[in-house]
Amino acid sequence: MASSKWKTFNELRETTNVRPFIFWGASNWIERTLEELKAKPLYIVDKSSLNQGIEYNEYLVKAPSEIDLASKPFVVISTVNYLSVIDDLAKLGYVMGEDYCCTPLLNKRKAKDDLLNHKQTVLVSSSQHSADKSSGGGLYKISLNPYSVEKVYIGKGRGITFSKDRYYLIDMLRGVVVLDNQFNELEVIELQKNCEPHGICIDEIRNWLFIGQPGRDSVSVYDINTKKMIKEYFVSSKWSYNKRDNHHVNDPYVHGDSLFISMFSFSGNWLNEVYDGGVLEIDLVKEEIVGPVITDKWMPHSITRVDGKLTLLDSMAGKLWHGSYGMLGKFSGFVRGLDHDGKYYYIATTEHRYPEKLNGISTNISLDTGFYVFDSETKMSKFYSMDNIESIHSILVIKQ
């Protein structure tokens, strides 16, 4: 904890029992902090001239310029404006963790601090038809803190996944584009005609590539080594006789011997405005449909698995679901594109595709495109806007 501005009360007691200390910030945080400490402060400092010269909680309030830098008392920050105090302390030669910390009562603010300063790099794909070198459809590399955006591929991008130093990106006009770590194009895997490829995932045990195909009501399977299709799993028999998108298959996800598939309608009636959607399971060993495992979702997308639970986005409702009943968060906009880096969720949102369907249901229909970094424990999120695109299909955290 020596390098942190955050300490527990036990750690702060160890410091203040042996080192003279002061508070910075005349506020009720002082009284509540002193209830947990055995030692007493020398005095309080506060930048407000209205507070200087008075006694607060029986301790004299001084100006920061009156701090005795020769003895260098330990500083306990007792104001929510701790970031500006940290800047002032740095100018006085104070070292974070060694010479000061925030009162532990503010430690819950650490989650906010961590979220706002989180460093990560993600990929975002867009299926927007129009495209150029800096906007529209393709693949974008985005760095957080500092924020920067670089377009690394131009095309009609959908699903994106990574395996063994290779990125696999669905370009709806070309097939699966294979890119190296520097996003140089290596090859293109041709897909079936009129399959309308959407989602993609890789089974690294079998070396299989799975493609969600709403145009064929199926998920096709390709051998990564040969780049040839070896199987096709249909979600019903409807396509065999009407040759149209009945169920709107979206994103596949493989775990063990199970293939999970998100779709708009189990009954195959989404074109009739029936959205009885969710997640279907197919047994890869028996090669047969097990049945729905998650139901009652409105245009679901983006299946993954976090902490042992299937996790997905209920896109029209703007909800993040963790297992059958665990709704972790609700967001404005049409949410599509999901990943998790072990700490935060990354949830993409698209300029709403179906605002008319929410008329009279939602009180805020967002037209923003971008993504949220979401802390499911504190329910705090940070939104990163992408004004150069109108739609996002997938988001992928780049593994460091």
Coordinates of C-alpha atoms in Angstrom, one line a residue:
M1 CA 0.0 0.0 0.0
A2 CA 3.0 2.3 0.2
S3 CA 2.5 3.6 -3.3
S4 CA -1.3 4.1 -2.9
K5 CA -3.4 7.0 -1.7
W6 CA -5.8 4.4 -0.3
K7 CA -5.2 2.7 3.0
T8 CA -7.3 0.6 5.4
F9 CA -7.9 1.8 8.9
N10 CA -5.5 -0.7 10.3
E11 CA -2.8 0.6 8.0
L12 CA -3.6 4.2 8.8
R13 CA -3.5 3.5 12.6
E14 CA -0.1 2.0 12.2
T15 CA 1.1 5.2 10.6
T16 CA -0.6 7.8 12.8
N17 CA 0.4 5.9 16.0
V18 CA 4.1 6.7 15.3
R19 CA 4.0 9.8 13.1
P20 CA 2.4 13.2 13.7
F21 CA -0.4 13.8 11.2
I22 CA -2.8 16.5 10.0
F23 CA -6.1 16.5 8.1
W24 CA -6.5 18.3 4.8
G25 CA -10.1 19.4 4.4
A26 CA -12.4 20.7 7.2
S27 CA -15.3 18.4 6.8
N28 CA -17.4 15.8 8.7
W29 CA -15.0 13.1 7.3
I30 CA -12.7 14.2 10.1
E31 CA -15.0 13.3 13.0
R32 CA -15.9 9.9 11.5
T33 CA -12.2 9.1 10.8
L34 CA -11.2 10.0 14.3
E35 CA -13.7 7.5 15.7
E36 CA -11.4 4.8 14.1
L37 CA -8.1 6.3 15.2
K38 CA -6.4 6.4 18.6
A39 CA -4.1 9.3 17.8
K40 CA -5.1 12.9 17.4
P41 CA -4.1 15.4 14.6
L42 CA -1.8 18.3 15.1
Y43 CA -4.2 20.6 13.2
I44 CA -6.3 20.8 10.0
V45 CA -5.5 22.6 6.8
D46 CA -8.1 23.9 4.3
K47 CA -7.7 26.0 1.2
S48 CA -10.9 28.0 1.9
S49 CA -10.1 31.4 3.6
L50 CA -13.5 31.1 5.2
N51 CA -12.4 28.1 7.2
Q52 CA -8.9 29.3 8.0
G53 CA -8.3 30.6 11.6
I54 CA -11.4 28.9 13.1
E55 CA -11.6 25.8 15.2
Y56 CA -13.2 22.7 13.6
N57 CA -14.0 19.8 15.8
E58 CA -11.7 21.5 18.4
Y59 CA -8.7 21.6 16.0
L60 CA -7.3 24.8 14.5
V61 CA -7.7 25.2 10.8
K62 CA -4.7 26.6 9.0
A63 CA -3.8 27.5 5.4
P64 CA -1.8 24.9 3.4
S65 CA 1.1 27.4 3.4
E66 CA 1.4 26.9 7.1
I67 CA 2.3 23.3 7.0
D68 CA 5.6 22.7 8.8
L69 CA 7.5 21.1 5.9
A70 CA 10.6 20.6 8.1
S71 CA 8.8 18.1 10.3
K72 CA 6.6 16.9 7.3
P73 CA 3.5 15.6 9.2
F74 CA 1.6 12.8 7.5
V75 CA -1.5 14.1 5.7
V76 CA -4.9 12.4 5.8
I77 CA -7.0 13.9 3.0
S78 CA -10.5 14.5 4.3
T79 CA -12.3 16.0 1.3
V80 CA -13.9 14.5 -1.7
N81 CA -11.8 16.9 -3.8
Y82 CA -8.8 14.7 -3.1
L83 CA -7.4 14.9 -6.7
S84 CA -6.7 18.6 -6.4
V85 CA -5.2 18.0 -2.9
I86 CA -2.9 15.4 -4.4
D87 CA -1.6 17.9 -6.9
D88 CA -0.9 20.4 -4.1
L89 CA 0.9 17.8 -2.0
A90 CA 3.0 16.8 -4.9
K91 CA 4.2 20.4 -5.2
L92 CA 5.1 20.3 -1.5
G93 CA 7.3 17.2 -2.1
Y94 CA 4.9 14.7 -0.5
V95 CA 5.0 11.1 -1.7
M96 CA 1.8 9.2 -2.3
G97 CA 1.3 6.4 0.3
E98 CA 4.5 7.4 2.2
D99 CA 3.5 10.9 3.3
Y100 CA -0.3 11.0 2.7
C101 CA -3.4 9.0 2.0
C102 CA -7.1 9.6 1.8
T103 CA -9.3 8.8 4.8
P104 CA -10.4 5.1 4.5
L105 CA -13.9 6.4 4.6
L106 CA -13.3 7.6 1.0
N107 CA -12.0 4.2 -0.2
K108 CA -15.3 3.5 -2.0
R109 CA -14.2 6.3 -4.3
K110 CA -11.3 4.1 -5.3
A111 CA -13.6 2.2 -7.6
K112 CA -14.5 5.4 -9.4
D113 CA -10.8 6.4 -9.6
D114 CA -9.8 3.0 -11.0
L115 CA -12.6 3.0 -13.6
L116 CA -11.8 6.5 -14.8
N117 CA -8.1 5.8 -15.1
H118 CA -8.3 2.2 -16.4
K119 CA -5.9 1.5 -19.2
Q120 CA -7.0 -1.1 -21.8
T121 CA -7.0 -1.6 -25.6
V122 CA -10.0 -2.9 -27.4
L123 CA -11.1 -3.7 -30.9
V124 CA -14.5 -2.6 -32.2
S125 CA -16.0 -3.8 -35.4
S126 CA -18.6 -1.9 -37.4
S127 CA -20.9 -3.3 -40.1
Q128 CA -21.8 0.1 -41.5
H129 CA -21.9 -0.2 -45.3
S130 CA -20.2 3.1 -46.1
A131 CA -16.6 3.3 -45.1
D132 CA -13.3 5.2 -45.6
K133 CA -9.9 5.3 -43.8
S134 CA -11.2 7.0 -40.7
S135 CA -15.0 6.3 -40.5
G136 CA -17.7 3.9 -41.3
G137 CA -17.5 0.1 -41.5
G138 CA -14.4 -1.9 -40.5
L139 CA -12.3 -2.5 -37.5
Y140 CA -11.0 0.0 -35.0
K141 CA -8.3 -0.2 -32.4
I142 CA -9.0 1.9 -29.3
S143 CA -6.7 2.7 -26.4
L144 CA -8.0 4.0 -23.1
N145 CA -6.1 6.5 -21.0
P146 CA -4.9 8.2 -23.0
Y147 CA -7.8 7.8 -25.5
S148 CA -6.9 7.2 -29.1
V149 CA -8.7 5.6 -32.1
E150 CA -7.0 4.0 -35.1
K151 CA -8.8 2.3 -37.9
V152 CA -7.0 -0.9 -38.9
Y153 CA -9.3 -2.4 -41.4
I154 CA -11.9 -1.1 -43.9
G155 CA -14.9 -3.2 -44.6
K156 CA -18.3 -4.4 -43.4
G157 CA -17.2 -5.8 -40.1
R158 CA -19.2 -8.1 -37.9
G159 CA -17.8 -10.7 -35.4
I160 CA -14.2 -10.6 -34.3
T161 CA -12.2 -13.2 -32.4
F162 CA -8.6 -14.1 -31.6
S163 CA -6.6 -17.3 -31.5
K164 CA -2.9 -18.0 -31.6
D165 CA -1.6 -14.6 -32.8
R166 CA -4.4 -14.3 -35.4
Y167 CA -7.5 -12.2 -35.5
Y168 CA -10.5 -13.6 -37.4
L169 CA -12.9 -10.9 -38.6
I170 CA -16.1 -11.4 -40.5
D171 CA -16.4 -9.0 -43.4
M172 CA -20.0 -9.6 -44.7
L173 CA -18.9 -8.8 -48.2
R174 CA -15.8 -11.0 -48.3
G175 CA -15.9 -13.8 -45.7
V176 CA -13.6 -14.3 -42.7
V177 CA -10.6 -12.1 -43.0
V178 CA -7.5 -13.4 -41.1
L179 CA -5.2 -10.7 -39.7
D180 CA -1.9 -10.9 -37.9
N181 CA -1.0 -9.0 -34.7
Q182 CA -0.3 -5.9 -36.7
F183 CA -3.6 -6.2 -38.5
N184 CA -2.0 -7.1 -41.8
E185 CA -4.3 -9.2 -44.0
L186 CA -3.1 -12.8 -44.3
E187 CA -5.9 -14.6 -46.1
V188 CA -9.7 -14.7 -46.5
I189 CA -11.8 -17.8 -45.7
E190 CA -14.7 -18.0 -48.2
L191 CA -18.2 -18.6 -46.7
Q192 CA -21.4 -19.9 -48.1
K193 CA -23.5 -17.8 -50.5
N194 CA -26.3 -15.7 -48.9
C195 CA -25.4 -16.8 -45.4
E196 CA -25.3 -13.2 -44.0
P197 CA -22.5 -14.0 -41.5
H198 CA -22.8 -12.3 -38.2
G199 CA -21.0 -13.8 -35.1
I200 CA -17.8 -15.8 -34.8
C201 CA -16.0 -17.9 -32.2
I202 CA -13.2 -20.4 -32.1
D203 CA -13.0 -23.8 -30.4
E204 CA -9.2 -24.1 -29.8
I205 CA -9.5 -27.7 -28.7
R206 CA -11.0 -28.9 -31.9
N207 CA -9.4 -26.2 -34.1
W208 CA -12.9 -25.3 -35.4
L209 CA -14.2 -21.9 -36.4
F210 CA -17.9 -21.3 -35.9
I211 CA -19.9 -18.8 -38.0
G212 CA -23.4 -17.6 -37.1
Q213 CA -25.5 -17.5 -40.3
P214 CA -28.9 -15.8 -40.0
G215 CA -29.3 -16.1 -43.8
R216 CA -29.3 -19.9 -43.5
D217 CA -30.7 -20.3 -39.9
S218 CA -27.5 -22.1 -39.0
V219 CA -24.0 -22.1 -37.6
S220 CA -21.3 -23.4 -40.0
V221 CA -18.1 -24.9 -38.8
Y222 CA -14.7 -24.5 -40.5
D223 CA -11.5 -26.3 -39.9
I224 CA -8.9 -23.6 -39.0
N225 CA -6.1 -25.5 -40.6
T226 CA -7.7 -26.4 -44.0
K227 CA -10.1 -23.4 -44.0
K228 CA -12.8 -25.7 -45.3
M229 CA -16.3 -26.1 -44.0
I230 CA -16.8 -29.4 -42.3
K231 CA -20.2 -29.1 -40.6
E232 CA -23.4 -27.0 -40.5
Y233 CA -25.8 -27.0 -37.6
F234 CA -29.3 -25.8 -38.5
V235 CA -31.5 -24.5 -35.6
S236 CA -34.7 -25.9 -37.2
S237 CA -36.0 -27.4 -40.4
K238 CA -37.7 -24.2 -41.6
W239 CA -34.9 -22.9 -43.8
S240 CA -34.9 -26.2 -45.8
Y241 CA -38.3 -25.4 -47.3
N242 CA -38.6 -21.6 -47.3
K243 CA -34.9 -20.5 -47.7
R244 CA -35.2 -17.3 -45.5
D245 CA -34.0 -15.9 -42.2
N246 CA -36.6 -17.4 -39.8
H247 CA -34.8 -17.3 -36.4
H248 CA -32.1 -14.7 -37.0
V249 CA -29.1 -16.6 -35.7
N250 CA -26.5 -14.1 -34.3
D251 CA -23.6 -15.1 -32.2
P252 CA -22.2 -18.6 -31.5
Y253 CA -20.2 -19.5 -28.3
V254 CA -18.5 -22.8 -27.5
H255 CA -17.8 -24.1 -24.0
G256 CA -16.7 -27.7 -23.7
D257 CA -19.0 -29.9 -25.8
S258 CA -21.8 -27.3 -26.0
L259 CA -22.4 -24.8 -28.8
F260 CA -24.6 -21.9 -27.6
I261 CA -26.4 -19.7 -30.2
S262 CA -28.2 -16.4 -29.6
M263 CA -31.2 -15.8 -31.8
F264 CA -34.2 -13.5 -32.2
S265 CA -36.9 -16.2 -32.2
F266 CA -37.0 -19.8 -31.2
S267 CA -40.3 -20.3 -33.1
G268 CA -38.8 -18.7 -36.2
N269 CA -41.3 -15.8 -36.4
W270 CA -39.1 -12.8 -35.9
L271 CA -40.2 -11.5 -39.3
N272 CA -43.8 -11.7 -38.0
E273 CA -42.7 -9.4 -35.1
V274 CA -42.5 -12.3 -32.6
Y275 CA -39.4 -11.9 -30.5
D276 CA -39.3 -15.1 -28.4
G277 CA -35.5 -15.1 -28.4
G278 CA -32.7 -16.3 -26.3
V279 CA -29.9 -18.9 -26.4
L280 CA -30.1 -22.4 -27.9
E281 CA -27.7 -25.2 -27.0
I282 CA -26.4 -27.8 -29.4
D283 CA -24.5 -30.9 -28.2
L284 CA -21.3 -31.1 -30.3
V285 CA -20.8 -34.8 -29.5
K286 CA -24.3 -36.0 -30.2
E287 CA -24.7 -33.3 -32.9
E288 CA -28.3 -32.6 -31.8
I289 CA -30.2 -29.7 -30.3
V290 CA -30.5 -29.8 -26.6
G291 CA -33.0 -27.0 -26.4
P292 CA -33.3 -23.4 -25.1
V293 CA -31.1 -22.5 -22.1
I294 CA -31.9 -18.8 -21.8
T295 CA -35.4 -17.5 -22.9
D296 CA -37.6 -14.4 -23.1
K297 CA -34.9 -12.1 -24.6
W298 CA -35.6 -9.4 -27.1
M299 CA -33.0 -9.5 -29.9
P300 CA -30.2 -11.1 -27.9
H301 CA -26.5 -10.9 -28.9
S302 CA -23.0 -11.5 -27.7
I303 CA -22.7 -14.6 -25.6
T304 CA -19.7 -15.2 -23.4
R305 CA -19.0 -16.9 -20.1
V306 CA -18.0 -15.0 -17.0
D307 CA -17.4 -16.5 -13.5
G308 CA -18.9 -19.8 -14.6
K309 CA -22.2 -18.2 -15.9
L310 CA -23.4 -17.7 -19.5
T311 CA -23.5 -14.0 -20.0
L312 CA -25.2 -12.1 -22.9
L313 CA -26.8 -8.9 -24.0
D314 CA -30.6 -8.4 -24.3
S315 CA -30.0 -5.9 -27.0
M316 CA -33.4 -4.1 -27.4
A317 CA -34.0 -4.0 -23.7
G318 CA -30.4 -2.7 -23.2
K319 CA -29.7 -5.3 -20.5
L320 CA -26.6 -7.2 -19.5
W321 CA -27.6 -10.7 -18.2
H322 CA -25.3 -12.9 -16.1
G323 CA -27.0 -16.4 -16.0
S324 CA -30.7 -16.8 -16.1
Y325 CA -31.8 -14.2 -13.5
G326 CA -28.8 -12.0 -12.8
M327 CA -29.4 -8.7 -14.6
L328 CA -26.1 -6.9 -14.0
G329 CA -26.9 -3.6 -15.7
K330 CA -29.2 -1.6 -18.0
F331 CA -28.0 0.8 -20.6
S332 CA -29.3 3.3 -23.1
G333 CA -29.2 2.3 -26.7
F334 CA -29.2 -1.0 -28.7
V335 CA -26.5 -2.9 -26.9
R336 CA -24.5 -5.3 -29.1
G337 CA -20.9 -6.4 -28.5
L338 CA -19.6 -7.7 -25.2
D339 CA -16.3 -8.7 -23.6
H340 CA -14.9 -8.9 -20.1
D341 CA -11.2 -8.4 -19.0
G342 CA -11.4 -10.0 -15.6
K343 CA -12.5 -6.8 -13.9
Y344 CA -14.7 -4.8 -16.2
Y345 CA -17.4 -5.4 -18.8
Y346 CA -17.1 -3.8 -22.2
I347 CA -20.5 -3.2 -23.7
A348 CA -21.0 -1.6 -27.1
T349 CA -24.0 0.3 -28.1
T350 CA -25.3 1.3 -31.5
E351 CA -27.3 4.2 -32.8
H352 CA -30.6 2.6 -32.1
R353 CA -31.7 0.5 -35.1
Y354 CA -35.4 0.1 -34.1
P355 CA -36.4 3.3 -32.2
E356 CA -40.0 2.9 -33.4
K357 CA -40.3 -0.4 -31.4
L358 CA -39.5 1.4 -28.2
N359 CA -42.0 4.2 -28.7
G360 CA -44.2 4.2 -25.6
I361 CA -41.9 1.7 -23.8
S362 CA -38.7 3.6 -23.2
T363 CA -38.3 7.1 -21.8
N364 CA -34.9 7.5 -23.4
I365 CA -34.0 6.1 -26.8
S366 CA -30.3 6.7 -27.3
L367 CA -28.9 7.4 -30.7
D368 CA -25.3 7.3 -29.5
T369 CA -22.6 4.9 -30.8
G370 CA -19.7 3.8 -28.6
F371 CA -19.1 1.6 -25.7
Y372 CA -19.3 1.4 -21.9
V373 CA -16.7 0.2 -19.5
F374 CA -18.8 -1.1 -16.7
D375 CA -18.0 -2.1 -13.1
S376 CA -20.7 -4.6 -12.2
E377 CA -20.0 -4.4 -8.5
T378 CA -20.4 -0.7 -8.1
K379 CA -22.7 -0.2 -11.1
M380 CA -20.5 2.6 -12.3
S381 CA -19.7 3.0 -16.0
K382 CA -17.7 5.2 -18.3
F383 CA -19.0 5.8 -21.8
Y384 CA -16.6 6.3 -24.8
S385 CA -18.3 7.8 -27.8
M386 CA -17.5 6.9 -31.3
D387 CA -19.0 9.6 -33.5
N388 CA -17.4 8.3 -36.7
I389 CA -19.6 5.2 -36.9
E390 CA -23.3 4.5 -36.7
S391 CA -23.1 0.8 -35.7
I392 CA -21.0 -1.6 -33.7
H393 CA -21.4 -5.4 -33.8
S394 CA -18.5 -6.7 -31.7
I395 CA -16.0 -5.5 -29.1
L396 CA -12.9 -7.5 -28.2
V397 CA -10.4 -6.8 -25.4
I398 CA -6.8 -7.2 -26.8
K399 CA -5.1 -9.7 -24.5
Q400 CA -1.8 -8.2 -23.2

